[in-house]
XYZ file of C-alpha atoms in Angstrom:
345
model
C 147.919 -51.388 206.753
C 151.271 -52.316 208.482
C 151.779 -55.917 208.706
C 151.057 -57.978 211.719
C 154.200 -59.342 213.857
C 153.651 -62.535 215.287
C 154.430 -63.175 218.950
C 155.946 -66.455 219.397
C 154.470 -68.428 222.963
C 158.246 -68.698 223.928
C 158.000 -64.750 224.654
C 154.867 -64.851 226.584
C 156.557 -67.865 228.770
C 158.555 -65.973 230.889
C 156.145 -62.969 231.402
C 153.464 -65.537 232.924
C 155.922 -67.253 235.048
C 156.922 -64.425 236.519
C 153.851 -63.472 237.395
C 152.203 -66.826 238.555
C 155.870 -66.988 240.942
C 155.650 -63.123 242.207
C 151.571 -64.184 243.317
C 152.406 -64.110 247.360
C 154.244 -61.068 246.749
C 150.937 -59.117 246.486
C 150.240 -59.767 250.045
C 153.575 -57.487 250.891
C 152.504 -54.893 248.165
C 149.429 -54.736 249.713
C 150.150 -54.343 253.803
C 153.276 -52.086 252.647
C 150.385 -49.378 250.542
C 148.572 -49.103 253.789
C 151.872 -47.912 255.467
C 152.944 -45.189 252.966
C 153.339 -42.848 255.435
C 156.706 -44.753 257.140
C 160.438 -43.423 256.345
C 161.326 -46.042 253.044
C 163.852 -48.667 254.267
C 167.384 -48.976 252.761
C 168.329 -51.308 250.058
C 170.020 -53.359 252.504
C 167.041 -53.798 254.796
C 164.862 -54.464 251.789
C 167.612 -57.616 251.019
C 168.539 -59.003 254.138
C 165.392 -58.292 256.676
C 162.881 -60.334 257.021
C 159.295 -59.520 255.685
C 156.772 -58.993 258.341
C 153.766 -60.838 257.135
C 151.232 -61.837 259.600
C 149.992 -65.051 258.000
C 151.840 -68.183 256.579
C 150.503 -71.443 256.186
C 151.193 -74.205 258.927
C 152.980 -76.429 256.413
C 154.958 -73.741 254.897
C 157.371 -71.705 257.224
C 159.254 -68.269 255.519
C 162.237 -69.620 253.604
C 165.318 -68.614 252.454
C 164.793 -70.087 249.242
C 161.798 -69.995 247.236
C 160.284 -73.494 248.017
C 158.347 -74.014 244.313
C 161.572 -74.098 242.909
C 163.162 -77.442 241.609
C 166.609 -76.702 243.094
C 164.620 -76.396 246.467
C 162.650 -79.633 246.138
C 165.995 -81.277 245.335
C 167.273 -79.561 248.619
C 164.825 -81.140 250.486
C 164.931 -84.339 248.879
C 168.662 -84.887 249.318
C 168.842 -84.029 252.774
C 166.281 -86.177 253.859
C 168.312 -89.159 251.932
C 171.424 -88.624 253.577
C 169.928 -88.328 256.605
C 167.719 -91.836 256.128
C 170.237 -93.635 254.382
C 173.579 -94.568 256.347
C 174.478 -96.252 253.693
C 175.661 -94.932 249.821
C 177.660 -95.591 247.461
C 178.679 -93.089 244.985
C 179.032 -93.966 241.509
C 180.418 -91.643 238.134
C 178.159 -92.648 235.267
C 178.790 -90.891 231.323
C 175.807 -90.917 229.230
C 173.925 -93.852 229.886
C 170.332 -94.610 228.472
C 167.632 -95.356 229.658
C 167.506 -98.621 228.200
C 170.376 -99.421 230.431
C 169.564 -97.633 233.678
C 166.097 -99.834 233.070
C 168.094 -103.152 232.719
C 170.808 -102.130 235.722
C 168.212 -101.091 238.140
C 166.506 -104.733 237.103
C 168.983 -106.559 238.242
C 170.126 -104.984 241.348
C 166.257 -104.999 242.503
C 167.061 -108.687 241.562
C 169.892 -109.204 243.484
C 168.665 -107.553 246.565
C 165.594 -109.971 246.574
C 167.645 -112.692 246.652
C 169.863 -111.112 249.756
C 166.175 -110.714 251.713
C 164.854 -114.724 250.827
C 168.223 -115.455 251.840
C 168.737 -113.468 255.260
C 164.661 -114.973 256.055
C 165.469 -118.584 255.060
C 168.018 -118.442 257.971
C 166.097 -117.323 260.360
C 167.348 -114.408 260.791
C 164.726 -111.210 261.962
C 165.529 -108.655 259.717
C 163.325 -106.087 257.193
C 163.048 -106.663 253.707
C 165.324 -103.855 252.599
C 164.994 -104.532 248.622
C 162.150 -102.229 248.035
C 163.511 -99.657 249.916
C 167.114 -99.971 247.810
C 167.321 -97.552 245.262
C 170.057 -95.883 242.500
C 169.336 -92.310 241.096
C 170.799 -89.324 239.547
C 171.652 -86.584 241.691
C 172.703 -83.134 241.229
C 175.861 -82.778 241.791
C 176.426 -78.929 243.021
C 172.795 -79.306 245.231
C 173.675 -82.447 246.501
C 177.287 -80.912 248.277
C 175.225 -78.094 250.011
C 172.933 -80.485 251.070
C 175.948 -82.364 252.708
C 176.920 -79.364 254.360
C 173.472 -78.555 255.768
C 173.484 -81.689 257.243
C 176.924 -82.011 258.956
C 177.291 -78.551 259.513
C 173.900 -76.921 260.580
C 173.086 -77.337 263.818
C 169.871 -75.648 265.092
C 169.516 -74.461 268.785
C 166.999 -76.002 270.921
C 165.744 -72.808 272.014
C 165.773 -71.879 268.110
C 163.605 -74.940 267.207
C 160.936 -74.661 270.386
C 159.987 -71.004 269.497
C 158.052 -72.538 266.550
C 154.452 -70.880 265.962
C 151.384 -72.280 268.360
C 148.725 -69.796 267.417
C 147.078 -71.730 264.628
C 143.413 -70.352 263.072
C 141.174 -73.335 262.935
C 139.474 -71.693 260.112
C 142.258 -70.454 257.680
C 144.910 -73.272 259.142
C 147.366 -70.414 259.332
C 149.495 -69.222 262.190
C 147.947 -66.302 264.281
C 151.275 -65.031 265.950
C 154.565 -66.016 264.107
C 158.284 -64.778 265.230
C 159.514 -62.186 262.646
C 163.200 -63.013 263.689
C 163.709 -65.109 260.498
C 166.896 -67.029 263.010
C 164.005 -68.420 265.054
C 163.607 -71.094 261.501
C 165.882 -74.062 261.715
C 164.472 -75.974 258.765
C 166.643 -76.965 255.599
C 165.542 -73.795 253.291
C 165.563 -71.266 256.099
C 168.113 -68.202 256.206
C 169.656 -69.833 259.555
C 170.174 -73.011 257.675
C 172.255 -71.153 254.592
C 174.126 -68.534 256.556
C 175.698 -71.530 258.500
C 176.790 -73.806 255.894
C 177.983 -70.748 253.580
C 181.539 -70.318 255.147
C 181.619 -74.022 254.669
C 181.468 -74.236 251.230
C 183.762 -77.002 249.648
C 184.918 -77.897 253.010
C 183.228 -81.146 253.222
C 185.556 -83.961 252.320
C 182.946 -85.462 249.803
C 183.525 -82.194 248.054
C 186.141 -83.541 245.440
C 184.478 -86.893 244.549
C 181.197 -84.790 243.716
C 182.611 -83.950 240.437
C 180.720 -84.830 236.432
C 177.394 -86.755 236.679
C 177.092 -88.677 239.747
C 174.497 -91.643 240.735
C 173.907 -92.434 244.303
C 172.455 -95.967 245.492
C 170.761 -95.548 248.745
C 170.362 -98.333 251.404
C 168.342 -97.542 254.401
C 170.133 -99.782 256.817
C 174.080 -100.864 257.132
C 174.219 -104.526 255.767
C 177.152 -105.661 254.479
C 175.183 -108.516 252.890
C 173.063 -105.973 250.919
C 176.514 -104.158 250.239
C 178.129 -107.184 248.776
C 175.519 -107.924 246.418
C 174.713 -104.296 244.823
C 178.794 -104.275 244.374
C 178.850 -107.629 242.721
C 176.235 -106.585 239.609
C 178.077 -103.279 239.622
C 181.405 -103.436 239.916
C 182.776 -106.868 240.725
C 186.017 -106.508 238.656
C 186.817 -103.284 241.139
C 185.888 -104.656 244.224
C 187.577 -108.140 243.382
C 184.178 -109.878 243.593
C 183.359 -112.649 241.004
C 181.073 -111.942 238.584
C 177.458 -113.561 238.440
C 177.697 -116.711 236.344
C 175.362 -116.549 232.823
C 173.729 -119.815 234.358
C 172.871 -118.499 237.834
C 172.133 -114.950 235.874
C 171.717 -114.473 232.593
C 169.799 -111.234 232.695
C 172.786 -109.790 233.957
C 175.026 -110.886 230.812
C 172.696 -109.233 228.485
C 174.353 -106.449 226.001
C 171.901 -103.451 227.584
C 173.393 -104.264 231.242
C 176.679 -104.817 230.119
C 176.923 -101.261 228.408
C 175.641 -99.573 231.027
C 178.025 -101.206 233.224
C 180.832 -100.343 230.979
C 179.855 -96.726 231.544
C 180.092 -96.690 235.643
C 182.456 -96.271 237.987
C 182.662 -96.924 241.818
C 184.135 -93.390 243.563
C 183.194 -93.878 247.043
C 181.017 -95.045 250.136
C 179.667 -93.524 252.846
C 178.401 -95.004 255.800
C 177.268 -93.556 259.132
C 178.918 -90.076 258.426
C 181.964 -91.643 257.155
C 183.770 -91.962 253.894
C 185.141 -95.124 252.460
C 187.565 -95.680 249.408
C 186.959 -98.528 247.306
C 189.324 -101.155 249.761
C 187.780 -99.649 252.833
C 184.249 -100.881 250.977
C 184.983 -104.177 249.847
C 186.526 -104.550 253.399
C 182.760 -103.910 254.701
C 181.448 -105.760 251.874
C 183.562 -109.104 253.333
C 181.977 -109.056 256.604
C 180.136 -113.074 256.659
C 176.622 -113.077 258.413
C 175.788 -109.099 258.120
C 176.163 -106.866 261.352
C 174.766 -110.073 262.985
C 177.988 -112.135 262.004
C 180.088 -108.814 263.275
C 178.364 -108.529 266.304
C 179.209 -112.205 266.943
C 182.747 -111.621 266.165
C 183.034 -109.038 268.417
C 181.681 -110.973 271.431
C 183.920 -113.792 270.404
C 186.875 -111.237 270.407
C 185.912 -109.766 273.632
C 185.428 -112.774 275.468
C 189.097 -113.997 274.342
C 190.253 -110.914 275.806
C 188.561 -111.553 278.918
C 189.929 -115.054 279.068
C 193.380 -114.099 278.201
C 193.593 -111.745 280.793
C 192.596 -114.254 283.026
C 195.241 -116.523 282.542
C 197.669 -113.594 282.438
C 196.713 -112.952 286.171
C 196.227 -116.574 287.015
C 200.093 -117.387 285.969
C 201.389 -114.348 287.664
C 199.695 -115.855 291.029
C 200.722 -119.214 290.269
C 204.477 -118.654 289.711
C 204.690 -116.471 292.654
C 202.990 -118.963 294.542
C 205.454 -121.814 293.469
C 208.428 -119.264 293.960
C 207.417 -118.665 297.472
C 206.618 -122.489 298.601
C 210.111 -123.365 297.013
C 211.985 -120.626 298.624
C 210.106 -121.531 302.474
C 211.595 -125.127 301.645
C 214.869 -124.019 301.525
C 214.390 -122.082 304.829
C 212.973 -124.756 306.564
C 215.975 -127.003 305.343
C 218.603 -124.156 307.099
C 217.240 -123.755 309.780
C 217.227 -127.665 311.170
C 219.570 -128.914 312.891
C 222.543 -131.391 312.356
C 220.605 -134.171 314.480
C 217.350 -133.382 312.745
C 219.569 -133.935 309.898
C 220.185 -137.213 310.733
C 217.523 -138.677 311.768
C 215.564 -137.730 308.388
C 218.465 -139.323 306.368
C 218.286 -142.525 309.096
């Protein structure tokens, strides 16, 4: 009797993936059997067309790319950051723990607390951005096509009102859906990935997104909240002193301090544009938030206005003076000698 081979489960992985992933394919198997009597389409039709299928689910338009993939979630993921978060800051990390990302994400959560009791002991009426304040990990390559979907892709408005409006109460699918796959403006769609594909490494965040890369997310432009998640991390870039070990000691400990040692500020980005590190701590500097900048600015502008004012008034007034002075000399010419006299009598 020959002997047995064993099967390792490592060969049977990929097998059963590819069939639990090729599942929805069945549906096109099947409604492409019933219509063996058509002319077979060319390899080019097979790759590029889209696939007629009558039924989709409501929350799940055709897509470019397969949406149960993890580069896909990602995909989705970043571009909804970048487009709730006007403000980032990019940082370069190399092999850090998790002990440390634990301790560093501690005491920024820390320090952004503080910024919020702060900003509410003033007085000031303003969310509580702290919990919404995050630093994470971020795939480089996905992250730089998400960029590009959202500075680049613009969907038509007569692109995004032919959605589907023929919904089955029963099966919650669409009833009548557009087969022109152009008529799809969302983020894995073939519109959205045939426009940003000539721009590929155009985007001028292209060269900074190089080696492992951590974003930290803020959900609202405060330089306040700026200034304080630059002070745990880099204070000795920005110029920034350091937190004291009495008015912070977690942030002296040896786990924060290595994992400090191992990141590096690249860049900003706030409200579509992108900041060095100067341009940052600039931002950073601002005193009282965008309320302190806003108050600066009507400052500035009403110093214009009076400046002007006085511009124009001294223009009137030295005309005025030149004119009275020259109708005095006039009057004086024109008198005569006897008029003369008696004034000097």
């Amino acid at each position: 009797m020959p002997p047995r081979m064993r099967v390792s489960s490592g060969r049977l992985a990929q097998p059963v993936r590819r069939q639990r992933l090729c599942l929805y394919e069945m549906a096109i198997a099947a409604r492409y059997a019933s219509t063996a009597t058509t002319p077979a389409a060319s390899h080019e039709q097979m790759t590029r067309s889209h696939v007629p299928i009558a039924h989709y689910p409501s929350s799940q338009p055709p897509s470019y790319r397969r949406p149960e993939y993890r580069r896909s979630q990602l995909l989705r993921q970043y571009t909804s950051m970048i487009r709730t978060a006007p403000l980032m800051v990019f940082l370069q990390h190399d092999n850090l723990q998790s002990v440390e990302w634990t301790a560093i994400r501690r005491e920024l959560s820390h320090a952004m607390r503080k910024v919020d009791e702060k900003i509410t002991s003033e007085g000031r009426a303003a969310p509580a951005l702290a919990p919404h304040i995050k630093v994470q990990i971020v795939q480089t390559r996905i992250f730089e096509v998400a960029l590009r979907i959202v500075e680049y892709f613009r969907p038509s408005n007569t692109a995004a009102a032919a959605t589907p409006d023929a919904v089955d109460p029963v099966t919650q699918t669409s009833a009548e859906i557009p087969l022109d796959p152009s008529l799809f403006t969302h983020d894995l769609s073939r519109a959205a990935h045939d426009a940003v594909l000539d721009h590929k490494g155009q985007h001028e965040m292209a060269p900074l997104l190089v080696g492992p890369t951590a974003v930290l997310t803020i959900p609202q432009v405060s330089p306040e909240h700026l200034k304080a998640a630059l002070t745990i991390l880099a204070p000795k870039v920005v110029g920034l002193p350091a937190p004291t070990r009495k008015a912070n000691p977690g942030w002296h400990e040896i786990p924060v301090q290595n994992g400090l040692s191992k990141l590096s500020l690249i860049a900003a980005r706030m409200d579509g544009q992108v900041m060095d590190v100067e341009q940052s701590k600039w931002v950073s500097s601002i005193e009282g938030g965008m309320d302190g900048l806003r108050s600066q600015l009507v400052t500035a502008l009403q110093s214009i206005g009076s400046s002007i004012t006085n511009t124009l008034e001294g223009a009137g007034k030295s005309l005025y003076f030149t004119l009275e002075s020259r109708r005095s000399v006039l009057e004086e010419e024109q008198k005569g000698p006897e008029e003369k006299k008696d004034e000097s009598a």
